[in-house]
XYZ file of C-alpha atoms in Angstrom:
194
model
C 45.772 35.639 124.645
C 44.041 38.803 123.470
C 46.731 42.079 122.853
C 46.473 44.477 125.360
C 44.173 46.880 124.655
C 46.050 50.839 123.635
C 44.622 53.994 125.207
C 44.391 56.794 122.977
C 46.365 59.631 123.569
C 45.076 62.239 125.807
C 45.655 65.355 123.587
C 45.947 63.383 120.176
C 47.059 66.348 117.640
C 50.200 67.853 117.829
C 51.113 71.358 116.100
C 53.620 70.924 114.071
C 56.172 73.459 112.284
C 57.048 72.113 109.049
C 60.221 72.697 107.527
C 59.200 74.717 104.443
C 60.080 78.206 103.352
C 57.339 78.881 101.484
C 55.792 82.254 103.055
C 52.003 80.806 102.322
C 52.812 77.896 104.587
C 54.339 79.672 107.402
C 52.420 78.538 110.490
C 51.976 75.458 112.501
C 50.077 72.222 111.237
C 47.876 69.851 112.603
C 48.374 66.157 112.785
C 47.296 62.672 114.961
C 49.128 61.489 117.889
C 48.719 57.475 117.692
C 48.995 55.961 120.922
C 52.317 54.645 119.622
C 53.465 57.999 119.480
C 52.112 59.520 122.660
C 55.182 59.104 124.812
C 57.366 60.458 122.750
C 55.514 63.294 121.032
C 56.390 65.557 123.231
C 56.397 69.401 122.107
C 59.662 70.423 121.266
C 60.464 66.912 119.973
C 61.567 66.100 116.133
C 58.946 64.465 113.837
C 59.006 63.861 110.041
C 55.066 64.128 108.253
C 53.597 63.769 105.331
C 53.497 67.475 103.960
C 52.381 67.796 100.243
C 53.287 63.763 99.340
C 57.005 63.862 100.814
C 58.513 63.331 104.174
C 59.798 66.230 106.071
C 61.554 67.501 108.976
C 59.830 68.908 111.559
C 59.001 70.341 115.444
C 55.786 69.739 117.482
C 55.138 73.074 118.926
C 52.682 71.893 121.036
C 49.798 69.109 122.025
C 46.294 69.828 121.915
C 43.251 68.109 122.348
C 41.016 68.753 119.254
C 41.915 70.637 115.898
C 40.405 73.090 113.666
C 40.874 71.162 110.496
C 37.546 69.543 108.999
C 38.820 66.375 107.779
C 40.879 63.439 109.188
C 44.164 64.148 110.427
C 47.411 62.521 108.820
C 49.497 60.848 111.594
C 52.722 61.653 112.377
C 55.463 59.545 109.851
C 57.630 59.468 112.821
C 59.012 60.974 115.889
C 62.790 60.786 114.662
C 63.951 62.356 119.246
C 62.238 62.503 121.795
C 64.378 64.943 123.171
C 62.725 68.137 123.441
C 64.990 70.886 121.459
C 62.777 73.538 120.806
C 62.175 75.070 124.089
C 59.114 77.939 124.359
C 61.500 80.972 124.251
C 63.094 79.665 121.568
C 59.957 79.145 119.441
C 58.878 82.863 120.637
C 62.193 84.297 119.564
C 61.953 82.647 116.194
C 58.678 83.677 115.555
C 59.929 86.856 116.488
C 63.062 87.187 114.389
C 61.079 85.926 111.270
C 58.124 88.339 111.604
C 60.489 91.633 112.191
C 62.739 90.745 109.243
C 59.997 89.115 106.923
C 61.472 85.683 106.574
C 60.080 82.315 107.114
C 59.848 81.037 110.640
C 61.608 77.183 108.931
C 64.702 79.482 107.644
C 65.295 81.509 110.721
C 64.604 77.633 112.665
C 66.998 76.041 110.657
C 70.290 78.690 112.076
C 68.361 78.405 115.965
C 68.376 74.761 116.309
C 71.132 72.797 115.733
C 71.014 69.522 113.445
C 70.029 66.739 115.539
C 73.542 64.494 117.106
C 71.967 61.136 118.173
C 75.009 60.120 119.493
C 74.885 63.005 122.105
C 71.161 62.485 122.730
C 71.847 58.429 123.765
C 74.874 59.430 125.937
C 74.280 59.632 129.521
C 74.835 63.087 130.824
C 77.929 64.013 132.951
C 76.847 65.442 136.280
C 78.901 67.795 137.089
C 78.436 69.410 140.694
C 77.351 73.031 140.918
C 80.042 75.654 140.732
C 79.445 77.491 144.750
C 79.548 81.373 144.828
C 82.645 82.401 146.569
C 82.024 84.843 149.472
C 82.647 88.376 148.513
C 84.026 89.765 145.573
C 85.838 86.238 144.520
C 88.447 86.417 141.914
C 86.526 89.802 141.049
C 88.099 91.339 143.872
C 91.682 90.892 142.314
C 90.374 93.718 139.298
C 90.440 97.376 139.953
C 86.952 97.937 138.839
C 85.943 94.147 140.114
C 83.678 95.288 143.245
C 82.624 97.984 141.432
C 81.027 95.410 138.844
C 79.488 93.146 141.365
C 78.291 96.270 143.709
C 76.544 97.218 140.270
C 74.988 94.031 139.563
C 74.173 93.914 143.579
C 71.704 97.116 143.192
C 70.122 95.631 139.737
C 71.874 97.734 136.892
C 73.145 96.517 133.893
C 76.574 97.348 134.191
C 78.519 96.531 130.512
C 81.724 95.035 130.608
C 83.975 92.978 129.081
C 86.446 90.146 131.561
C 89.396 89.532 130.657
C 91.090 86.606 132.161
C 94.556 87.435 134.637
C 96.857 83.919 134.640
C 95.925 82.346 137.939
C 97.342 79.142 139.115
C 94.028 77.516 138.250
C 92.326 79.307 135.181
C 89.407 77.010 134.467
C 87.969 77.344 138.374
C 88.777 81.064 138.113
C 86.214 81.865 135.147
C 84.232 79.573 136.783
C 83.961 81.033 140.021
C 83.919 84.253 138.598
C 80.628 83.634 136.467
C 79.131 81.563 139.569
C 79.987 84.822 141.802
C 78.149 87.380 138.763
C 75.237 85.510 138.862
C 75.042 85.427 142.826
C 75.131 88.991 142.839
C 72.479 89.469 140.067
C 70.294 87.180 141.648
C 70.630 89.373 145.340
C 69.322 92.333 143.377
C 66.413 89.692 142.431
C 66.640 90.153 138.951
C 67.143 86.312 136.562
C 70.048 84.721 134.846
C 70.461 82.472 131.931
């Protein structure tokens, strides 16, 4: 019996950040997807390459389907998660970060990703149901300037404040239903929240 034959990958390079400070190698490099690989690669997703003879840490930033680079492409050593942990924005606000204080985009991306917990990644994830806006003012409406918040974040300002916590019977639904009840109201005025 003949082995099934393996379609190459679609977009066969991925862009990859590679964990070195050095200023002259601060941008994204280029290396081959095997059809091995293509599944997981995903951008966002940890790799280790070949990057001047050793094996480092890396992030595909994205997939593309042909490269600038002359000569063959060096594979991919190994896609170490498939979990995706470098999001867009996150990439953006490194870039960012590094480029208004003049450091290297691997130092600042280093502090904005956390090291990788394979234990968490395997583990199933708790579903939790959503936390339901409470009509009106919820437990905001037990603060003297609680309305006034909400009626603020109702019209679309940005209202500053600090919460501090009164003892309620049930403290862990209260913040809860408090936060669920902020972002109802910012969301009215039609404005996001993260």
């Amino acid at each position: 019996m003949s082995p099934t034959p393996v379609e190459p990958p679609e977009n066969p390079v991925a862009r990859v950040v590679v964990d070195v400070s050095l200023p002259h190698l601060d941008r994204p490099f280029d290396y081959a997807v095997t059809a091995a690989q293509d599944l997981d690669a995903v951008p966002g997703a940890r790799v280790r390459v070949r990057f001047a003879g050793k094996l480092r840490d890396g992030f595909i930033l994205e997939r593309a389907a042909d490269t600038d680079h002359a000569g063959t492409l060096a594979p991919l050593y190994k896609v170490v998660s498939a979990e995706p942990v470098l999001t867009p924005e996150v990439d953006r606000l490194v870039r960012s970060v590094a480029d208004h204080y003049a450091g290297s985009y691997a130092d600042v991306l280093r502090l904005a990703v956390p090291p990788r917990h394979a234990a968490t990644e395997k583990a199933t994830r708790p579903q939790r149901p959503p936390v339901a806006p409470q009509p009106g003012d919820g437990p905001f409406a037990g603060y003297p300037t609680g309305p006034a918040f909400l009626a603020a974040l109702r019209r679309g300002d940005s209202p500053r404040a600090a919460w501090q916590l009164m003892p309620a019977a049930d403290p862990v639904g209260d913040w809860a239903a408090g936060l669920a009840t902020a972002a109802a109201a910012t969301l009215e005025a039609g404005r996001g929240v993260c």
